[in-house]
PDB file of C-alpha atoms and ligand atoms in Angstrom:
ATOM      1  CA  MET F 121       0.007  -0.020   0.045  1.00 91.00           C
ATOM      2  CA  PRO F 122       1.216   3.634  -0.733  1.00 97.00           C
ATOM      3  CA  ASP F 123       2.324   5.701   2.380  1.00 97.00           C
ATOM      4  CA  LEU F 124      -0.507   7.082   4.400  1.00 98.00           C
ATOM      5  CA  VAL F 125      -0.297  10.889   4.555  1.00 98.00           C
ATOM      6  CA  VAL F 126      -2.252  13.610   6.118  1.00 98.00           C
ATOM      7  CA  ALA F 127      -1.023  17.129   5.195  1.00 99.00           C
ATOM      8  CA  GLY F 128      -2.283  20.299   6.635  1.00 98.00           C
ATOM      9  CA  ASN F 129      -2.549  23.275   4.193  1.00 98.00           C
ATOM     10  CA  TRP F 130      -2.549  26.253   6.508  1.00 98.00           C
ATOM     11  CA  LYS F 131      -2.991  28.619   3.506  1.00 98.00           C
ATOM     12  CA  MET F 132      -2.636  32.296   4.359  1.00 98.00           C
ATOM     13  CA  ASN F 133      -3.214  31.790   8.065  1.00 98.00           C
ATOM     14  CA  THR F 134      -1.149  31.974  11.210  1.00 98.00           C
ATOM     15  CA  THR F 135       1.549  34.369  12.376  1.00 98.00           C
ATOM     16  CA  VAL F 136       4.938  32.990  12.907  1.00 98.00           C
ATOM     17  CA  ALA F 137       4.158  32.525  16.596  1.00 98.00           C
ATOM     18  CA  GLU F 138       0.762  30.977  15.956  1.00 98.00           C
ATOM     19  CA  ALA F 139       2.447  28.512  13.460  1.00 98.00           C
ATOM     20  CA  ALA F 140       5.012  27.427  15.996  1.00 98.00           C
ATOM     21  CA  THR F 141       2.255  26.867  18.627  1.00 98.00           C
ATOM     22  CA  LEU F 142       0.110  24.933  16.254  1.00 98.00           C
ATOM     23  CA  ALA F 143       3.037  22.838  15.193  1.00 98.00           C
ATOM     24  CA  ALA F 144       4.052  22.077  18.789  1.00 98.00           C
ATOM     25  CA  GLY F 145       0.349  20.934  19.373  1.00 98.00           C
ATOM     26  CA  VAL F 146       0.556  18.567  16.518  1.00 98.00           C
ATOM     27  CA  VAL F 147       3.950  17.321  17.722  1.00 98.00           C
ATOM     28  CA  ASP F 148       2.337  16.555  21.117  1.00 98.00           C
ATOM     29  CA  GLY F 149      -0.278  14.123  19.674  1.00 98.00           C
ATOM     30  CA  ALA F 150       1.803  12.704  16.787  1.00 97.00           C
ATOM     31  CA  ALA F 151       3.388   9.874  18.579  1.00 95.00           C
ATOM     32  CA  ALA F 152      -0.172   8.402  19.247  1.00 96.00           C
ATOM     33  CA  ILE F 153      -0.677   8.092  15.483  1.00 96.00           C
ATOM     34  CA  PRO F 154       2.057   5.859  13.945  1.00 91.00           C
ATOM     35  CA  GLY F 155       1.892   4.793  10.413  1.00 96.00           C
ATOM     36  CA  VAL F 156       0.603   8.162   9.023  1.00 98.00           C
ATOM     37  CA  ALA F 157       2.936  10.783   7.831  1.00 98.00           C
ATOM     38  CA  LEU F 158       1.854  14.122   9.233  1.00 98.00           C
ATOM     39  CA  VAL F 159       2.896  17.076   7.051  1.00 99.00           C
ATOM     40  CA  LEU F 160       2.465  20.648   8.049  1.00 99.00           C
ATOM     41  CA  CYS F 161       2.302  23.361   5.356  1.00 99.00           C
ATOM     42  CA  PRO F 162       2.550  26.809   6.888  1.00 99.00           C
ATOM     43  CA  PRO F 163       3.114  30.069   5.005  1.00 98.00           C
ATOM     44  CA  PHE F 164       6.786  30.495   3.694  1.00 98.00           C
ATOM     45  CA  VAL F 165       7.544  32.974   6.520  1.00 98.00           C
ATOM     46  CA  SER F 166       6.862  30.309   9.198  1.00 98.00           C
ATOM     47  CA  LEU F 167       8.734  27.418   7.630  1.00 98.00           C
ATOM     48  CA  ALA F 168      11.814  27.893   9.733  1.00 98.00           C
ATOM     49  CA  ALA F 169       9.746  28.156  13.018  1.00 98.00           C
ATOM     50  CA  VAL F 170       7.703  25.066  12.210  1.00 98.00           C
ATOM     51  CA  SER F 171      10.725  23.150  11.121  1.00 98.00           C
ATOM     52  CA  ASP F 172      12.206  23.919  14.540  1.00 98.00           C
ATOM     53  CA  ALA F 173       9.176  23.070  16.328  1.00 98.00           C
ATOM     54  CA  VAL F 174       8.995  19.537  14.789  1.00 98.00           C
ATOM     55  CA  LYS F 175      12.568  18.775  15.338  1.00 98.00           C
ATOM     56  CA  GLY F 176      13.005  15.352  16.994  1.00 97.00           C
ATOM     57  CA  SER F 177       9.506  14.218  16.109  1.00 98.00           C
ATOM     58  CA  ALA F 178       8.206  12.305  13.147  1.00 97.00           C
ATOM     59  CA  VAL F 179       6.138  15.347  11.936  1.00 98.00           C
ATOM     60  CA  LYS F 180       7.216  16.679   8.603  1.00 98.00           C
ATOM     61  CA  VAL F 181       7.012  20.082   7.003  1.00 98.00           C
ATOM     62  CA  GLY F 182       5.883  21.249   3.561  1.00 99.00           C
ATOM     63  CA  ALA F 183       5.746  24.461   1.631  1.00 99.00           C
ATOM     64  CA  GLN F 184       2.433  25.632  -0.124  1.00 98.00           C
ATOM     65  CA  ASN F 185       4.122  26.659  -3.368  1.00 98.00           C
ATOM     66  CA  MET F 186       7.476  27.496  -5.034  1.00 98.00           C
ATOM     67  CA  HIS F 187       8.934  28.846  -8.103  1.00 98.00           C
ATOM     68  CA  PHE F 188      10.651  26.489 -10.572  1.00 98.00           C
ATOM     69  CA  GLN F 189      13.743  28.525 -11.263  1.00 98.00           C
ATOM     70  CA  ASP F 190      16.867  28.378  -9.072  1.00 97.00           C
ATOM     71  CA  SER F 191      17.274  32.091  -8.481  1.00 98.00           C
ATOM     72  CA  GLY F 192      16.876  35.389 -10.344  1.00 98.00           C
ATOM     73  CA  ALA F 193      14.560  38.367 -10.856  1.00 98.00           C
ATOM     74  CA  PHE F 194      11.266  36.881  -9.643  1.00 98.00           C
ATOM     75  CA  THR F 195      10.130  39.291  -7.070  1.00 98.00           C
ATOM     76  CA  GLY F 196       8.206  37.650  -4.198  1.00 98.00           C
ATOM     77  CA  GLU F 197       9.018  34.153  -5.218  1.00 98.00           C
ATOM     78  CA  VAL F 198      10.711  31.358  -3.414  1.00 98.00           C
ATOM     79  CA  SER F 199      13.088  28.860  -5.178  1.00 98.00           C
ATOM     80  CA  PRO F 200      13.344  25.046  -4.638  1.00 98.00           C
ATOM     81  CA  GLY F 201      16.854  25.551  -3.166  1.00 98.00           C
ATOM     82  CA  MET F 202      15.662  27.977  -0.575  1.00 98.00           C
ATOM     83  CA  LEU F 203      13.229  25.325   0.652  1.00 98.00           C
ATOM     84  CA  GLN F 204      15.937  22.604   1.034  1.00 98.00           C
ATOM     85  CA  GLY F 205      16.506  22.065   4.659  1.00 97.00           C
ATOM     86  CA  LEU F 206      13.352  23.802   5.681  1.00 98.00           C
ATOM     87  CA  CYS F 207      10.876  21.294   4.433  1.00 98.00           C
ATOM     88  CA  ASP F 208      10.586  17.876   2.666  1.00 98.00           C
ATOM     89  CA  TYR F 209       7.268  18.427   0.810  1.00 98.00           C
ATOM     90  CA  VAL F 210       5.788  21.008  -1.370  1.00 98.00           C
ATOM     91  CA  ILE F 211       2.095  21.397  -2.403  1.00 99.00           C
ATOM     92  CA  LEU F 212       1.951  22.279  -6.183  1.00 98.00           C
ATOM     93  CA  GLY F 213      -0.945  23.288  -8.450  1.00 98.00           C
ATOM     94  CA  HIS F 214      -3.480  23.926  -5.698  1.00 98.00           C
ATOM     95  CA  SER F 215      -6.643  25.257  -7.253  1.00 98.00           C
ATOM     96  CA  GLU F 216      -6.214  28.672  -5.462  1.00 98.00           C
ATOM     97  CA  ARG F 217      -2.871  29.026  -7.090  1.00 98.00           C
ATOM     98  CA  ARG F 218      -4.300  28.042 -10.454  1.00 98.00           C
ATOM     99  CA  GLN F 219      -7.408  30.244 -10.191  1.00 97.00           C
ATOM    100  CA  MET F 220      -6.133  33.315  -8.427  1.00 98.00           C
ATOM    101  CA  PHE F 221      -2.412  33.384  -9.389  1.00 98.00           C
ATOM    102  CA  ALA F 222      -2.600  32.244 -12.927  1.00 97.00           C
ATOM    103  CA  GLU F 223      -0.764  28.900 -12.605  1.00 98.00           C
ATOM    104  CA  THR F 224      -1.077  26.619 -15.613  1.00 98.00           C
ATOM    105  CA  ASP F 225      -0.550  22.906 -16.220  1.00 98.00           C
ATOM    106  CA  GLU F 226       2.814  23.999 -17.848  1.00 98.00           C
ATOM    107  CA  SER F 227       4.085  25.976 -14.810  1.00 98.00           C
ATOM    108  CA  VAL F 228       2.902  23.283 -12.364  1.00 98.00           C
ATOM    109  CA  ASN F 229       4.771  20.621 -14.521  1.00 98.00           C
ATOM    110  CA  SER F 230       7.898  22.768 -14.318  1.00 98.00           C
ATOM    111  CA  LYS F 231       7.452  23.044 -10.528  1.00 98.00           C
ATOM    112  CA  VAL F 232       7.032  19.189 -10.096  1.00 98.00           C
ATOM    113  CA  LYS F 233      10.308  18.731 -12.058  1.00 98.00           C
ATOM    114  CA  ALA F 234      12.084  21.366 -10.035  1.00 98.00           C
ATOM    115  CA  ALA F 235      10.828  19.850  -6.685  1.00 98.00           C
ATOM    116  CA  GLN F 236      12.007  16.432  -7.640  1.00 98.00           C
ATOM    117  CA  ALA F 237      15.311  17.706  -8.808  1.00 98.00           C
ATOM    118  CA  ALA F 238      15.731  19.472  -5.426  1.00 98.00           C
ATOM    119  CA  GLY F 239      14.749  16.395  -3.403  1.00 98.00           C
ATOM    120  CA  LEU F 240      11.371  17.766  -2.392  1.00 98.00           C
ATOM    121  CA  LYS F 241       8.218  15.518  -2.599  1.00 98.00           C
ATOM    122  CA  PRO F 242       5.633  17.177  -4.688  1.00 98.00           C
ATOM    123  CA  ILE F 243       1.986  17.070  -3.672  1.00 98.00           C
ATOM    124  CA  LEU F 244       0.325  17.667  -7.005  1.00 98.00           C
ATOM    125  CA  CYS F 245      -3.230  18.953  -6.667  1.00 98.00           C
ATOM    126  CA  VAL F 246      -5.887  18.428  -9.307  1.00 98.00           C
ATOM    127  CA  GLY F 247      -9.602  18.953  -9.322  1.00 98.00           C
ATOM    128  CA  GLU F 248     -12.582  20.170 -11.347  1.00 98.00           C
ATOM    129  CA  THR F 249     -15.059  23.167 -10.857  1.00 97.00           C
ATOM    130  CA  LEU F 250     -18.578  22.712 -10.199  1.00 96.00           C
ATOM    131  CA  GLU F 251     -19.362  23.916 -13.763  1.00 97.00           C
ATOM    132  CA  GLU F 252     -17.025  21.162 -15.225  1.00 97.00           C
ATOM    133  CA  ARG F 253     -18.648  18.544 -12.996  1.00 96.00           C
ATOM    134  CA  GLU F 254     -22.099  19.478 -14.059  1.00 96.00           C
ATOM    135  CA  GLY F 255     -21.105  19.599 -17.738  1.00 98.00           C
ATOM    136  CA  GLU F 256     -19.770  16.109 -17.377  1.00 97.00           C
ATOM    137  CA  LYS F 257     -16.227  17.178 -18.084  1.00 98.00           C
ATOM    138  CA  ALA F 258     -14.638  16.323 -14.717  1.00 97.00           C
ATOM    139  CA  SER F 259     -12.857  13.121 -15.877  1.00 98.00           C
ATOM    140  CA  ASP F 260     -11.447  14.787 -18.806  1.00 98.00           C
ATOM    141  CA  VAL F 261     -10.255  17.955 -16.845  1.00 98.00           C
ATOM    142  CA  ILE F 262      -8.730  15.738 -14.139  1.00 98.00           C
ATOM    143  CA  SER F 263      -6.904  13.269 -16.340  1.00 98.00           C
ATOM    144  CA  GLY F 264      -5.600  16.230 -18.395  1.00 98.00           C
ATOM    145  CA  GLN F 265      -4.242  17.882 -15.267  1.00 98.00           C
ATOM    146  CA  VAL F 266      -2.656  14.701 -14.160  1.00 98.00           C
ATOM    147  CA  ARG F 267      -1.114  13.939 -17.615  1.00 98.00           C
ATOM    148  CA  ALA F 268       0.013  17.695 -18.081  1.00 98.00           C
ATOM    149  CA  GLY F 269       1.311  18.059 -14.589  1.00 98.00           C
ATOM    150  CA  LEU F 270       3.431  15.016 -14.761  1.00 98.00           C
ATOM    151  CA  GLU F 271       4.726  15.259 -18.299  1.00 98.00           C
ATOM    152  CA  GLY F 272       8.248  14.087 -18.667  1.00 98.00           C
ATOM    153  CA  ILE F 273       8.369  12.740 -15.170  1.00 97.00           C
ATOM    154  CA  SER F 274       9.652   9.168 -14.926  1.00 96.00           C
ATOM    155  CA  ASP F 275      10.495   8.887 -11.262  1.00 94.00           C
ATOM    156  CA  THR F 276       7.399   8.534  -9.065  1.00 97.00           C
ATOM    157  CA  SER F 277       9.260   8.145  -5.779  1.00 91.00           C
ATOM    158  CA  GLY F 278       7.974  10.682  -3.315  1.00 95.00           C
ATOM    159  CA  LEU F 279       5.204  11.793  -5.625  1.00 98.00           C
ATOM    160  CA  ILE F 280       1.893  12.410  -4.110  1.00 98.00           C
ATOM    161  CA  VAL F 281      -1.428  13.388  -5.893  1.00 98.00           C
ATOM    162  CA  ALA F 282      -4.169  15.239  -4.166  1.00 98.00           C
ATOM    163  CA  TYR F 283      -7.732  15.193  -5.690  1.00 98.00           C
ATOM    164  CA  GLU F 284      -9.440  18.413  -4.507  1.00 98.00           C
ATOM    165  CA  PRO F 285     -12.797  19.122  -6.237  1.00 98.00           C
ATOM    166  CA  ILE F 286     -13.012  22.869  -6.270  1.00 97.00           C
ATOM    167  CA  TRP F 287     -16.557  23.004  -5.168  1.00 97.00           C
ATOM    168  CA  ALA F 288     -15.706  21.027  -2.024  1.00 97.00           C
ATOM    169  CA  ILE F 289     -12.873  23.321  -0.810  1.00 96.00           C
ATOM    170  CA  GLY F 290     -13.737  25.405   2.286  1.00 94.00           C
ATOM    171  CA  THR F 291     -17.386  24.910   1.442  1.00 95.00           C
ATOM    172  CA  GLY F 292     -18.403  22.173   3.840  1.00 93.00           C
ATOM    173  CA  GLN F 293     -19.790  20.461   0.797  1.00 93.00           C
ATOM    174  CA  ALA F 294     -17.289  17.497   0.741  1.00 93.00           C
ATOM    175  CA  ALA F 295     -17.454  15.096  -2.215  1.00 94.00           C
ATOM    176  CA  THR F 296     -19.036  11.771  -0.981  1.00 97.00           C
ATOM    177  CA  PRO F 297     -16.368   9.085  -0.395  1.00 97.00           C
ATOM    178  CA  GLU F 298     -17.946   7.266  -3.423  1.00 96.00           C
ATOM    179  CA  THR F 299     -17.526  10.180  -5.752  1.00 96.00           C
ATOM    180  CA  ALA F 300     -13.949  10.721  -4.490  1.00 98.00           C
ATOM    181  CA  ALA F 301     -13.165   7.020  -5.001  1.00 98.00           C
ATOM    182  CA  GLU F 302     -14.722   7.046  -8.435  1.00 97.00           C
ATOM    183  CA  VAL F 303     -12.319   9.863  -9.408  1.00 98.00           C
ATOM    184  CA  MET F 304      -9.297   8.702  -7.510  1.00 98.00           C
ATOM    185  CA  GLY F 305      -9.512   4.929  -8.052  1.00 98.00           C
ATOM    186  CA  GLY F 306     -10.835   5.471 -11.601  1.00 97.00           C
ATOM    187  CA  VAL F 307      -9.738   8.443 -13.390  1.00 98.00           C
ATOM    188  CA  ILE F 308      -6.558   9.381 -11.414  1.00 98.00           C
ATOM    189  CA  LEU F 309      -5.116   5.849 -10.805  1.00 98.00           C
ATOM    190  CA  GLU F 310      -5.867   4.783 -14.380  1.00 98.00           C
ATOM    191  CA  THR F 311      -4.120   7.870 -15.765  1.00 98.00           C
ATOM    192  CA  LEU F 312      -1.142   7.305 -13.436  1.00 98.00           C
ATOM    193  CA  ARG F 313      -1.017   3.601 -14.627  1.00 98.00           C
ATOM    194  CA  SER F 314      -1.040   4.654 -18.208  1.00 98.00           C
ATOM    195  CA  LEU F 315       2.027   6.941 -17.389  1.00 98.00           C
ATOM    196  CA  PHE F 316       3.832   4.757 -15.023  1.00 98.00           C
ATOM    197  CA  ALA F 317       2.580   1.238 -15.146  1.00 97.00           C
ATOM    198  CA  ALA F 318       2.816  -0.747 -11.953  1.00 96.00           C
ATOM    199  CA  ALA F 319       4.687   2.073 -10.104  1.00 97.00           C
ATOM    200  CA  ALA F 320       1.464   4.011 -10.090  1.00 98.00           C
ATOM    201  CA  ASP F 321       0.104   1.727  -7.426  1.00 97.00           C
ATOM    202  CA  ASP F 322       2.723   2.999  -5.048  1.00 97.00           C
ATOM    203  CA  ILE F 323       1.720   6.720  -5.296  1.00 98.00           C
ATOM    204  CA  SER F 324      -0.077   8.041  -2.462  1.00 98.00           C
ATOM    205  CA  LEU F 325      -3.548   9.609  -3.448  1.00 98.00           C
ATOM    206  CA  LEU F 326      -5.022  12.139  -1.075  1.00 98.00           C
ATOM    207  CA  TYR F 327      -8.583  13.554  -0.902  1.00 98.00           C
ATOM    208  CA  GLY F 328      -8.945  17.228  -0.182  1.00 98.00           C
ATOM    209  CA  GLY F 329     -12.044  19.465   0.269  1.00 97.00           C
ATOM    210  CA  SER F 330     -13.894  19.867   3.545  1.00 97.00           C
ATOM    211  CA  MET F 331     -12.235  16.812   4.985  1.00 98.00           C
ATOM    212  CA  ASN F 332     -12.674  16.745   8.850  1.00 97.00           C
ATOM    213  CA  ALA F 333     -12.503  14.447  11.729  1.00 97.00           C
ATOM    214  CA  ALA F 334     -15.987  13.203  11.221  1.00 97.00           C
ATOM    215  CA  ASN F 335     -15.678  12.227   7.523  1.00 97.00           C
ATOM    216  CA  ALA F 336     -11.958  11.360   7.159  1.00 98.00           C
ATOM    217  CA  GLY F 337     -12.538   7.626   8.112  1.00 98.00           C
ATOM    218  CA  ASP F 338     -15.021   7.331   5.430  1.00 98.00           C
ATOM    219  CA  TYR F 339     -12.499   8.424   2.766  1.00 98.00           C
ATOM    220  CA  ALA F 340      -9.707   6.343   4.140  1.00 98.00           C
ATOM    221  CA  ALA F 341     -11.987   3.288   4.027  1.00 98.00           C
ATOM    222  CA  GLN F 342     -11.729   3.445   0.284  1.00 98.00           C
ATOM    223  CA  ASP F 343      -8.736   1.449  -0.868  1.00 97.00           C
ATOM    224  CA  CYS F 344      -7.652   4.120  -3.396  1.00 98.00           C
ATOM    225  CA  ILE F 345      -7.617   6.903  -0.725  1.00 98.00           C
ATOM    226  CA  HIS F 346      -4.370   7.129   1.406  1.00 98.00           C
ATOM    227  CA  GLY F 347      -4.965  10.168   3.389  1.00 98.00           C
ATOM    228  CA  GLY F 348      -5.950  13.908   3.063  1.00 98.00           C
ATOM    229  CA  LEU F 349      -5.004  17.395   2.262  1.00 98.00           C
ATOM    230  CA  VAL F 350      -6.800  19.324   4.957  1.00 98.00           C
ATOM    231  CA  GLY F 351      -7.415  22.976   5.055  1.00 98.00           C
ATOM    232  CA  GLY F 352      -9.880  24.298   7.726  1.00 98.00           C
ATOM    233  CA  ALA F 353      -9.586  21.245   9.936  1.00 98.00           C
ATOM    234  CA  GLY F 354      -5.687  21.566   9.921  1.00 98.00           C
ATOM    235  CA  LEU F 355      -5.815  24.852  11.632  1.00 98.00           C
ATOM    236  CA  GLN F 356      -6.370  23.345  15.102  1.00 98.00           C
ATOM    237  CA  ALA F 357      -3.989  20.684  16.344  1.00 98.00           C
ATOM    238  CA  GLU F 358      -6.768  18.692  17.852  1.00 98.00           C
ATOM    239  CA  SER F 359      -8.879  18.520  14.703  1.00 98.00           C
ATOM    240  CA  PHE F 360      -5.841  17.799  12.591  1.00 98.00           C
ATOM    241  CA  LEU F 361      -4.817  14.840  14.807  1.00 98.00           C
ATOM    242  CA  GLN F 362      -8.336  13.577  14.790  1.00 98.00           C
ATOM    243  CA  VAL F 363      -8.295  13.486  10.972  1.00 98.00           C
ATOM    244  CA  ALA F 364      -4.990  11.599  10.995  1.00 98.00           C
ATOM    245  CA  ALA F 365      -6.229   9.189  13.782  1.00 98.00           C
ATOM    246  CA  ALA F 366      -9.366   8.452  11.706  1.00 98.00           C
ATOM    247  CA  VAL F 367      -7.215   7.614   8.651  1.00 98.00           C
ATOM    248  CA  ALA F 368      -5.075   5.377  10.870  1.00 98.00           C
ATOM    249  CA  ALA F 369      -8.016   3.535  12.153  1.00 98.00           C
ATOM    250  CA  ALA F 370      -9.713   3.085   8.892  1.00 98.00           C
ATOM    251  CA  LYS F 371      -6.519   1.486   7.352  1.00 97.00           C
ATOM    252  CA  ALA F 372      -5.652  -0.561  10.409  1.00 95.00           C
TER     253      ALA F 372
HETATM  254  P1  PGA N 505     -10.535  22.726   3.089  1.00 96.40           P
HETATM  255  O1  PGA N 505      -9.280  23.048   2.156  1.00 96.40           O
HETATM  256  O2  PGA N 505     -10.237  21.452   3.964  1.00 96.40           O
HETATM  257  O3  PGA N 505     -10.574  23.901   4.033  1.00 96.40           O
HETATM  258  O4  PGA N 505     -11.779  22.534   2.319  1.00 96.40           O
HETATM  259  C1  PGA N 505      -8.565  21.916   1.559  1.00 96.40           C
HETATM  260  C2  PGA N 505      -7.594  22.584   0.692  1.00 96.40           C
HETATM  261  O5  PGA N 505      -7.811  23.533  -0.023  1.00 96.40           O
HETATM  262  O6  PGA N 505      -6.456  21.947   0.474  1.00 96.40           O
END
């Protein structure tokens, strides 16, 4: 089975002090949940504090984005090399980045390649809008995002794919576990198999979109779902740990 992963996407929340406190709270409960990689993704400015806070524990750190170039005149951007030593994971192609910051499949693909080259584990996010779902275009959109995001990639070690239907993010309208499994075990896994053959079955697939302590176990009960990418529920140590515990219990 692929690695179980529960990642908290803190988005543009938490000051440095709040981030350190939240990370410490997660560290306190992490030892009780073996078998699930817990990944905290704070804003860039808190990566160092969170990385300090998790030292000596099994809790891992991720960034929420990065540029694909090594350095240069890219005001406001952060390069892969700058993240080395601060985190092990990086969320790439989150729908908020695609929708509000004009990220394209091409730039996301460049980022996935740059992350791997820098030894960072990419969490590639894909997902359809409500309009695309209602227009029965979801499968094509999602398989297209997977294919384009992973074009030219041959090494799948460390690669994680997160399915986040845009209509489910931050809305409380989570996709049903059946819908998520249909997309993840169907469209996403089949696309990954067509790209990577048997190695596809070792890639962790995360669900994201209004995942919480109450529904996390239902997702993880699906064979093709190996954890979650959690937004709102990741902003409290207790609820984040509850999500992870529910994933662990469902897979036990
Ligand atoms: P949410 O966000 O859990 O608040 O819906 C998930 C995400 O955007 O990664």
